[in-house]
Amino acid sequence: MPATDYQASFLGRISIRRNQVIAMDGNHEQELQDLELFSKHVSERFAELLSSPDDVPFDALLSISWLRKLLDFFLCCEAEFKGILMMGNDPSQISKPPLDRLIPEFLDRSVKALDVCNAVTNGLESVRHYQKLAEIVVSALEQKPIGDGQSRRAKKALTSLISAMNVDDKECSAAKATERSWSFSRRGVSSKDRVPEHFRSVSNHVAKNWSAAKQIQAMTNNLVPPRGAEGSGLASPVYTMSVIMVFVMWALVAAIPCQERNGLSAIHFPAPKQLNWAQSIIGLHEKIGEEWKKKEKKGTAGLLDEMQKMEKLGNILMDFTDSFQFHGDITDQKAEEAAAHAAELAEPCRRMEEGLLPLQMQIREVFHRIVKTRTELLNALDQVGKSSPPLL
Amino acid sequence: MDGCQSGVPTYEGDLHVVAAAHHIVKALGATKNLSDDLRKILIDLDSHLSMITSNIDSKGGRGLVDVEERLDQAERKIMRWETDPMMIWDSGPKEASDYLEAVDETGKLVDGLRGLSVHENRKQKEILHRAMNILQMAMSRLEEELIHILVRHGQQFEPKHMYSRSIRKDIVYDESFVSVEDEPIKETSSRNYSNDESGECIVDLVHADVIPDIKSIAKVMFTSNYGPEFCEAFISVQKEALEQYFSFLGTENLSIEDVLKMEWTCLSSKMNKWTWSMKIIVRVYLASEKQLCDQVLGGLGSVSSYCFLEISKATILCLLNFGEAVAMGPHRPEKLLRLLDMYETLACLLRDIDTLFSEEAGSFIQLQFHELLERLGESAIAAFEAFRVAISSNGSLYPFAGGGVHPLNKYVMNYIRMFPEYCNTLNLLLKNQHPGVADQVTEPDYGLDASLLTSCPMAYHLRSITSCLESNLHKKSQLYKDEALQHIFLMNNIHYLVQKVKGSELRLFFGDEWIRKHNAMFQQHAMNYERATWSSVVSFLRDDNPGSSSMSKSTFKERCKGFSVAFEEVYKTQTSWSIPDPELREDLRISTSLKVVLAYRTFLGRNLAYTDDKCVKHTVEHVENSLLDLFEGSSRSLRNSRRW
């Protein structure tokens, strides 16, 4: 199909489909209906994610609850996808062109997604650590009246928090993780604000030299929209599901501290806008990509909404504790402001306390689901017995 | 509380009351088994009472001055260390307890002053801030001391002493299914892995002498509301120690993609290492870590299990992920035993895991273990099936030279010889694989009751594997053009099969009936061989007219020649054939001898008149001796040898 046709409007595509339907049997018509329904659901789900209001903190873009919704949708889409692919009419289809090529590629992507899931699970351990540090800040500053002692207690936790947040992405490359030692040289330490570095690094890396960004980049290899007649067959849900998988993994990596994310924003999604279902995903990609670019230069632990709030409030409170030490005392107004900010900081802490473990469990569920589908697809390929199953 | 500042005239009376109360509180505080909340209340009460005493004592005015003095004293003790390069706990027990006492005192003063602070006394507020400042300094210091103690007295233990690496791990079958050429048996399949290893092995991850120190630091930090700081520091050090130990065991983090791409030999050794590390990490390291957490943080509610979970989670997940990766990899037959090792290890550890992670937050880990176990079981069954398929589909284009024991046969038999060690696990996993035998599985342990063993699921599957093997061997035998060699091949191979079964625990699963049947089978092939080879040869020696005295000379000559040529031909061909088993070879020679030599001797004896003739090329002895050269696997010829 020439490029111009390919650029055709969505309506154009539909008319192509209608023409094809006429020539096909009822079975195929059913399949087409399933496909339409699938992309309709995908479109609706991601539109809902895109429309998450930024001002409602609970559901804000890349908040814990937003991510959980994203993973929920992933699981739903995945289930529907599998239904179309496996319970569909003719199982032998998956071993015929173009699926004989697309399915192994999809499985390859799945395996990569599994490693991303694990990297993100490791990253959540760091987030947990931030939460604990922030909780110390809150408990130090919520005491009244605020004195030098609490201020310094808060400052110490804040220093750890901010340096941990800044350090994670770079430090979590394998080599540095084990080098750090706990030795404290007491000599020459006169400041009464020593900060023992009790930040935890992401020492549990996925593997040496593993890079989340490269992994996701690799997932987009060979990922091209089906062309021509392929567009009406099973090639299209495979493509759709692939895009969803890549996007979900990409969003997780952008949100949560992760091993090596250099170049994350450069990852390009080969999803043409004229595909209706893809529009919200593209919108989300652009929105999150912008955010990432803004933060990338400064170095960020991740775009997780709660973490960003933590970082922002952390910096404000850091200024407060600095000025506290400088002036020795502070005005009541300043103290009240600080107390208010501390109370504000308690909010993301609370949401982390409630949401991190469920999020971790959900990522594990996604992991298991991907494994399961992969196994089933491999078994199906095996049974069709056309060719030897791929190693991956 | 108001009483202390109300200036009531009866100081003495008040003092007595307060002193009495103080006494009671102290006595109560000394009671063991107090709940944390209660202990906290008593401590608070204690400091309030101290404060009241000092206030009353000073007749209202001098109270704060007294508090200040006490604070000064504590501050001096605490500040002294701020400039000292030594660590307090390294300096001696006296120093440490002095310091703790000063911190404790400061904490009490802070609590006491807080209780009074409703009155917004400026001076009082100032002292409170000062006290809290000192407390913060001390807490910061204690955190450092804690980290220092944990690092300095952390102990690594040699995994050797914990679990000798099971010998069976070093047995052969790391080769892939196709590559096995020869019989690589080492008779070391003894398995020192059994349930008696389940005895708890707890070591001191931190030297036992410093546990009270850590505990005292924990106590004072938690009392002063610095619990979170304690936990974070404790978790950080212990988590890193575990990670270091993990890499010390030689276990490295691998991505799932890496594992799936790994060469079999490499993967096999990693699977071994996993099995071993998993046991040490769970049974020894984590059990010890749990004990440490309980020793240090016991009595603080869920703190201990929270810390334990945070310390161990990442490493556990890492171990689990390798298991997942292995389970999802291609199901190759050679993976079966390793998978079973992993499965058994995990099954064996489940109880430990359930105990270690019994709290709600740990149920996530528990669940992951159970899931992985299931996955490994599925994977083992798939590998088992792959093994069967590989046996049936192992094809050859050319006949196996010499008719000896085929490598496939050796591979399969040596491989399944290991199965009885995994009997219970295999029975459990295979139970549902065949509906016919499922009902018979009621007892998980089949013991040594022979009648039960032959009917367990594994026995069924073993027999089905050997029958796959047999039919493949039959197929392979068809590749020989020579019918006699077909029989030699089948005789050799079935004999080998039977020997392997008889010579191992397999016999219990195959049963006497099977052995009898297969004995008869290879004997039948031996007989068929004799018929196919020697019937025509011996036919030259046959007496056509049993009644008459002897045959004509020309007939004799002709018969003699025919026999020689046929015998030489057989000799030439069959010296290159092979019967690897010496006993079987011997048996076949004897029975051949009986048939051929006897016939030849009779033939010559009956025709004694002609035996000096040159036409008798071979003497009876020569024929008898020549038969000894057969089946040695190296071709020879009688043609060129000297004539008798």
PDB file of C-alpha atoms in Angstrom, chain A residues 108 111-112 114-115 118 121-122 125 128-130 132-133 136 139 143-150 152-154 156-157 177-201 203-208 210 215 329 332 357 360-362 364 367-368 371-372 374-375 378-379 390-392, chain B residues 79 81-87 114 117 125 128-129 132-134 136-137 139-141 143-145 147-148 151 224-229 231-233 235-237 239-240 243-244 246-247 252-258 260-261 306 309-310 313-315 317-318 320-321 324-325 328-332 360-361 363-364 367-368 371-372 375:
ATOM      1  CA  ASP A 108      10.588 -11.168  22.852  1.00  0.00           C
ATOM      2  CA  VAL A 111      10.519 -10.984  28.154  1.00  0.00           C
ATOM      3  CA  LYS A 112      12.029  -7.524  28.111  1.00  0.00           C
ATOM      4  CA  LEU A 114       9.499  -8.744  32.630  1.00  0.00           C
ATOM      5  CA  ASP A 115      12.933  -7.347  33.361  1.00  0.00           C
ATOM      6  CA  ASN A 118      11.683  -6.304  38.159  1.00  0.00           C
ATOM      7  CA  THR A 121       9.984  -3.406  41.767  1.00  0.00           C
ATOM      8  CA  ASN A 122      13.532  -2.750  42.947  1.00  0.00           C
ATOM      9  CA  GLU A 125      12.249  -0.208  47.518  1.00  0.00           C
ATOM     10  CA  ARG A 128       9.819   3.160  50.362  1.00  0.00           C
ATOM     11  CA  HIS A 129      13.035   4.515  51.807  1.00  0.00           C
ATOM     12  CA  TYR A 130      12.174   8.076  50.757  1.00  0.00           C
ATOM     13  CA  LYS A 132      10.481   6.643  55.713  1.00  0.00           C
ATOM     14  CA  LEU A 133      12.852   9.613  55.604  1.00  0.00           C
ATOM     15  CA  ILE A 136      10.947  11.439  60.028  1.00  0.00           C
ATOM     16  CA  SER A 139       7.385  13.824  62.855  1.00  0.00           C
ATOM     17  CA  GLN A 143       6.213  18.934  67.300  1.00  0.00           C
ATOM     18  CA  LYS A 144       5.449  22.218  68.865  1.00  0.00           C
ATOM     19  CA  PRO A 145       7.139  24.488  69.512  1.00  0.00           C
ATOM     20  CA  ILE A 146       9.788  23.873  66.898  1.00  0.00           C
ATOM     21  CA  GLY A 147      13.249  24.185  68.341  1.00  0.00           C
ATOM     22  CA  ASP A 148      16.731  23.827  67.065  1.00  0.00           C
ATOM     23  CA  GLY A 149      16.741  20.140  67.900  1.00  0.00           C
ATOM     24  CA  GLN A 150      13.740  19.231  65.779  1.00  0.00           C
ATOM     25  CA  ARG A 152      18.195  19.725  62.907  1.00  0.00           C
ATOM     26  CA  ARG A 153      16.538  16.363  63.109  1.00  0.00           C
ATOM     27  CA  ALA A 154      14.395  17.329  60.155  1.00  0.00           C
ATOM     28  CA  LYS A 156      19.301  15.568  58.688  1.00  0.00           C
ATOM     29  CA  ALA A 157      16.490  13.445  57.308  1.00  0.00           C
ATOM     30  CA  ALA A 177      26.469  -0.090  44.746  1.00  0.00           C
ATOM     31  CA  THR A 178      28.926  -2.245  46.561  1.00  0.00           C
ATOM     32  CA  GLU A 179      31.728   0.232  46.908  1.00  0.00           C
ATOM     33  CA  ARG A 180      30.152   2.310  49.580  1.00  0.00           C
ATOM     34  CA  SER A 181      31.414   1.511  52.978  1.00  0.00           C
ATOM     35  CA  TRP A 182      30.085   2.422  56.323  1.00  0.00           C
ATOM     36  CA  SER A 183      33.290   3.606  57.849  1.00  0.00           C
ATOM     37  CA  PHE A 184      33.032   6.890  59.575  1.00  0.00           C
ATOM     38  CA  SER A 185      36.111   8.828  60.145  1.00  0.00           C
ATOM     39  CA  ARG A 186      35.524  10.598  63.374  1.00  0.00           C
ATOM     40  CA  ARG A 187      38.628  12.659  63.084  1.00  0.00           C
ATOM     41  CA  GLY A 188      38.166  16.131  61.782  1.00  0.00           C
ATOM     42  CA  VAL A 189      34.452  15.936  62.126  1.00  0.00           C
ATOM     43  CA  SER A 190      33.539  18.881  64.182  1.00  0.00           C
ATOM     44  CA  SER A 191      30.248  19.919  62.765  1.00  0.00           C
ATOM     45  CA  LYS A 192      27.419  18.845  64.932  1.00  0.00           C
ATOM     46  CA  ASP A 193      25.371  18.118  61.849  1.00  0.00           C
ATOM     47  CA  ARG A 194      27.131  15.105  60.533  1.00  0.00           C
ATOM     48  CA  VAL A 195      24.864  13.276  58.247  1.00  0.00           C
ATOM     49  CA  PRO A 196      25.593   9.589  58.304  1.00  0.00           C
ATOM     50  CA  GLU A 197      24.750   8.493  54.832  1.00  0.00           C
ATOM     51  CA  HIS A 198      22.059   6.102  55.598  1.00  0.00           C
ATOM     52  CA  PHE A 199      20.459   6.377  52.238  1.00  0.00           C
ATOM     53  CA  ARG A 200      19.931   3.109  50.529  1.00  0.00           C
ATOM     54  CA  SER A 201      21.100   2.686  47.037  1.00  0.00           C
ATOM     55  CA  SER A 203      21.968  -2.010  44.937  1.00  0.00           C
ATOM     56  CA  ASN A 204      19.697  -4.747  43.781  1.00  0.00           C
ATOM     57  CA  HIS A 205      20.120  -4.048  40.161  1.00  0.00           C
ATOM     58  CA  VAL A 206      18.591  -6.226  37.488  1.00  0.00           C
ATOM     59  CA  ALA A 207      21.940  -7.190  36.038  1.00  0.00           C
ATOM     60  CA  LYS A 208      25.275  -5.646  35.302  1.00  0.00           C
ATOM     61  CA  TRP A 210      21.383  -3.429  32.299  1.00  0.00           C
ATOM     62  CA  GLN A 215      15.517  -2.191  27.217  1.00  0.00           C
ATOM     63  CA  ASP A 329      15.275  31.391  66.008  1.00  0.00           C
ATOM     64  CA  ASP A 332       5.935  32.447  64.569  1.00  0.00           C
ATOM     65  CA  LEU A 357       2.765  -2.352  48.648  1.00  0.00           C
ATOM     66  CA  GLN A 360       4.338  -3.607  44.092  1.00  0.00           C
ATOM     67  CA  MET A 361       1.952  -6.532  44.223  1.00  0.00           C
ATOM     68  CA  GLN A 362       0.200  -5.332  41.127  1.00  0.00           C
ATOM     69  CA  ARG A 364       4.108  -8.643  40.255  1.00  0.00           C
ATOM     70  CA  PHE A 367       4.731  -9.946  35.676  1.00  0.00           C
ATOM     71  CA  HIS A 368       2.957 -13.233  36.252  1.00  0.00           C
ATOM     72  CA  VAL A 371       4.685 -14.998  31.890  1.00  0.00           C
ATOM     73  CA  LYS A 372       1.430 -16.900  31.681  1.00  0.00           C
ATOM     74  CA  ARG A 374       3.839 -16.152  26.976  1.00  0.00           C
ATOM     75  CA  THR A 375       3.676 -19.771  28.094  1.00  0.00           C
ATOM     76  CA  LEU A 378       4.416 -20.885  23.176  1.00  0.00           C
ATOM     77  CA  ASN A 379       2.320 -23.952  23.896  1.00  0.00           C
ATOM     78  CA  PRO A 390      11.639 -19.822  19.450  1.00  0.00           C
ATOM     79  CA  LEU A 391      14.014 -19.912  22.340  1.00  0.00           C
ATOM     80  CA  LEU A 392      12.695 -16.737  23.811  1.00  0.00           C
TER      81      LEU A 392
ATOM     82  CA  MET B  79      29.159  17.009  74.284  1.00  0.00           C
ATOM     83  CA  TRP B  81      32.110  12.904  72.704  1.00  0.00           C
ATOM     84  CA  GLU B  82      31.306  15.371  69.959  1.00  0.00           C
ATOM     85  CA  THR B  83      34.952  16.248  69.645  1.00  0.00           C
ATOM     86  CA  ASP B  84      36.347  12.861  70.531  1.00  0.00           C
ATOM     87  CA  PRO B  85      37.600  10.889  67.549  1.00  0.00           C
ATOM     88  CA  MET B  86      36.914   7.583  69.322  1.00  0.00           C
ATOM     89  CA  MET B  87      33.677   5.726  69.026  1.00  0.00           C
ATOM     90  CA  ARG B 114       7.054  18.970  77.835  1.00  0.00           C
ATOM     91  CA  SER B 117       5.146  23.464  79.094  1.00  0.00           C
ATOM     92  CA  LYS B 125      10.803  26.779  76.897  1.00  0.00           C
ATOM     93  CA  LEU B 128      13.292  22.447  76.690  1.00  0.00           C
ATOM     94  CA  HIS B 129      14.756  23.535  73.364  1.00  0.00           C
ATOM     95  CA  MET B 132      15.906  18.644  72.684  1.00  0.00           C
ATOM     96  CA  ASN B 133      18.900  19.976  70.882  1.00  0.00           C
ATOM     97  CA  ILE B 134      21.164  17.882  73.042  1.00  0.00           C
ATOM     98  CA  GLN B 136      19.051  15.340  68.770  1.00  0.00           C
ATOM     99  CA  MET B 137      22.811  15.444  68.918  1.00  0.00           C
ATOM    100  CA  MET B 139      20.464  10.501  68.761  1.00  0.00           C
ATOM    101  CA  SER B 140      22.498  11.368  65.732  1.00  0.00           C
ATOM    102  CA  ARG B 141      25.514  10.060  67.553  1.00  0.00           C
ATOM    103  CA  GLU B 143      22.805   6.230  65.041  1.00  0.00           C
ATOM    104  CA  GLU B 144      26.444   6.430  64.056  1.00  0.00           C
ATOM    105  CA  GLU B 145      27.463   4.221  66.924  1.00  0.00           C
ATOM    106  CA  ILE B 147      26.068   1.585  62.317  1.00  0.00           C
ATOM    107  CA  HIS B 148      29.621   1.312  63.539  1.00  0.00           C
ATOM    108  CA  VAL B 151      29.571  -3.071  60.657  1.00  0.00           C
ATOM    109  CA  SER B 224      12.963   9.165  72.605  1.00  0.00           C
ATOM    110  CA  ASN B 225      10.780   8.681  69.500  1.00  0.00           C
ATOM    111  CA  TYR B 226      13.774   8.163  67.271  1.00  0.00           C
ATOM    112  CA  GLY B 227      12.614   4.688  66.295  1.00  0.00           C
ATOM    113  CA  PRO B 228      12.388   5.463  62.576  1.00  0.00           C
ATOM    114  CA  GLU B 229      16.014   6.608  62.518  1.00  0.00           C
ATOM    115  CA  CYS B 231      15.154   1.288  61.808  1.00  0.00           C
ATOM    116  CA  GLU B 232      16.467   3.014  58.711  1.00  0.00           C
ATOM    117  CA  ALA B 233      20.066   2.725  59.885  1.00  0.00           C
ATOM    118  CA  ILE B 235      17.913  -1.869  57.772  1.00  0.00           C
ATOM    119  CA  SER B 236      20.500  -0.139  55.613  1.00  0.00           C
ATOM    120  CA  VAL B 237      23.461  -1.902  57.171  1.00  0.00           C
ATOM    121  CA  LYS B 239      20.439  -5.125  53.916  1.00  0.00           C
ATOM    122  CA  GLU B 240      23.819  -4.323  52.522  1.00  0.00           C
ATOM    123  CA  GLU B 243      23.623  -8.337  49.587  1.00  0.00           C
ATOM    124  CA  GLN B 244      27.316  -8.715  50.165  1.00  0.00           C
ATOM    125  CA  PHE B 246      24.710 -12.935  48.433  1.00  0.00           C
ATOM    126  CA  SER B 247      27.506 -11.980  46.093  1.00  0.00           C
ATOM    127  CA  GLU B 252      25.017 -12.687  40.639  1.00  0.00           C
ATOM    128  CA  ASN B 253      21.980 -10.831  39.470  1.00  0.00           C
ATOM    129  CA  LEU B 254      20.873 -11.889  36.059  1.00  0.00           C
ATOM    130  CA  SER B 255      18.147 -10.473  33.921  1.00  0.00           C
ATOM    131  CA  ILE B 256      15.480 -12.858  32.732  1.00  0.00           C
ATOM    132  CA  GLU B 257      16.589 -12.226  29.206  1.00  0.00           C
ATOM    133  CA  ASP B 258      20.125 -13.333  30.117  1.00  0.00           C
ATOM    134  CA  LEU B 260      16.780 -17.427  28.750  1.00  0.00           C
ATOM    135  CA  LYS B 261      19.723 -17.003  26.432  1.00  0.00           C
ATOM    136  CA  TYR B 306       9.000  -4.756  59.404  1.00  0.00           C
ATOM    137  CA  LEU B 309      11.043  -7.761  55.620  1.00  0.00           C
ATOM    138  CA  GLU B 310      12.794  -4.620  54.413  1.00  0.00           C
ATOM    139  CA  LYS B 313      12.818  -8.532  50.404  1.00  0.00           C
ATOM    140  CA  ALA B 314      15.122  -7.450  47.592  1.00  0.00           C
ATOM    141  CA  THR B 315      17.400 -10.461  47.856  1.00  0.00           C
ATOM    142  CA  LEU B 317      12.900 -11.327  44.991  1.00  0.00           C
ATOM    143  CA  CYS B 318      16.171 -11.658  43.173  1.00  0.00           C
ATOM    144  CA  LEU B 320      12.719 -15.805  43.002  1.00  0.00           C
ATOM    145  CA  ASN B 321      13.264 -14.102  39.681  1.00  0.00           C
ATOM    146  CA  GLU B 324      10.888 -17.715  37.357  1.00  0.00           C
ATOM    147  CA  ALA B 325      13.306 -17.270  34.492  1.00  0.00           C
ATOM    148  CA  MET B 328       9.799 -20.097  31.761  1.00  0.00           C
ATOM    149  CA  GLY B 329      12.775 -21.174  29.682  1.00  0.00           C
ATOM    150  CA  PRO B 330      12.566 -23.815  26.999  1.00  0.00           C
ATOM    151  CA  HIS B 331      11.681 -27.201  28.413  1.00  0.00           C
ATOM    152  CA  ARG B 332      14.649 -29.273  27.516  1.00  0.00           C
ATOM    153  CA  GLU B 360       0.636  -9.770  56.886  1.00  0.00           C
ATOM    154  CA  ALA B 361       3.165  -7.583  55.118  1.00  0.00           C
ATOM    155  CA  SER B 363       2.377 -12.593  52.832  1.00  0.00           C
ATOM    156  CA  PHE B 364       3.389 -11.074  49.508  1.00  0.00           C
ATOM    157  CA  LEU B 367       2.678 -15.953  47.885  1.00  0.00           C
ATOM    158  CA  GLN B 368       5.559 -15.504  45.466  1.00  0.00           C
ATOM    159  CA  GLU B 371       3.636 -19.392  42.874  1.00  0.00           C
ATOM    160  CA  LEU B 372       7.191 -20.201  41.929  1.00  0.00           C
ATOM    161  CA  ARG B 375       5.643 -22.914  38.136  1.00  0.00           C
TER     162      ARG B 375
END
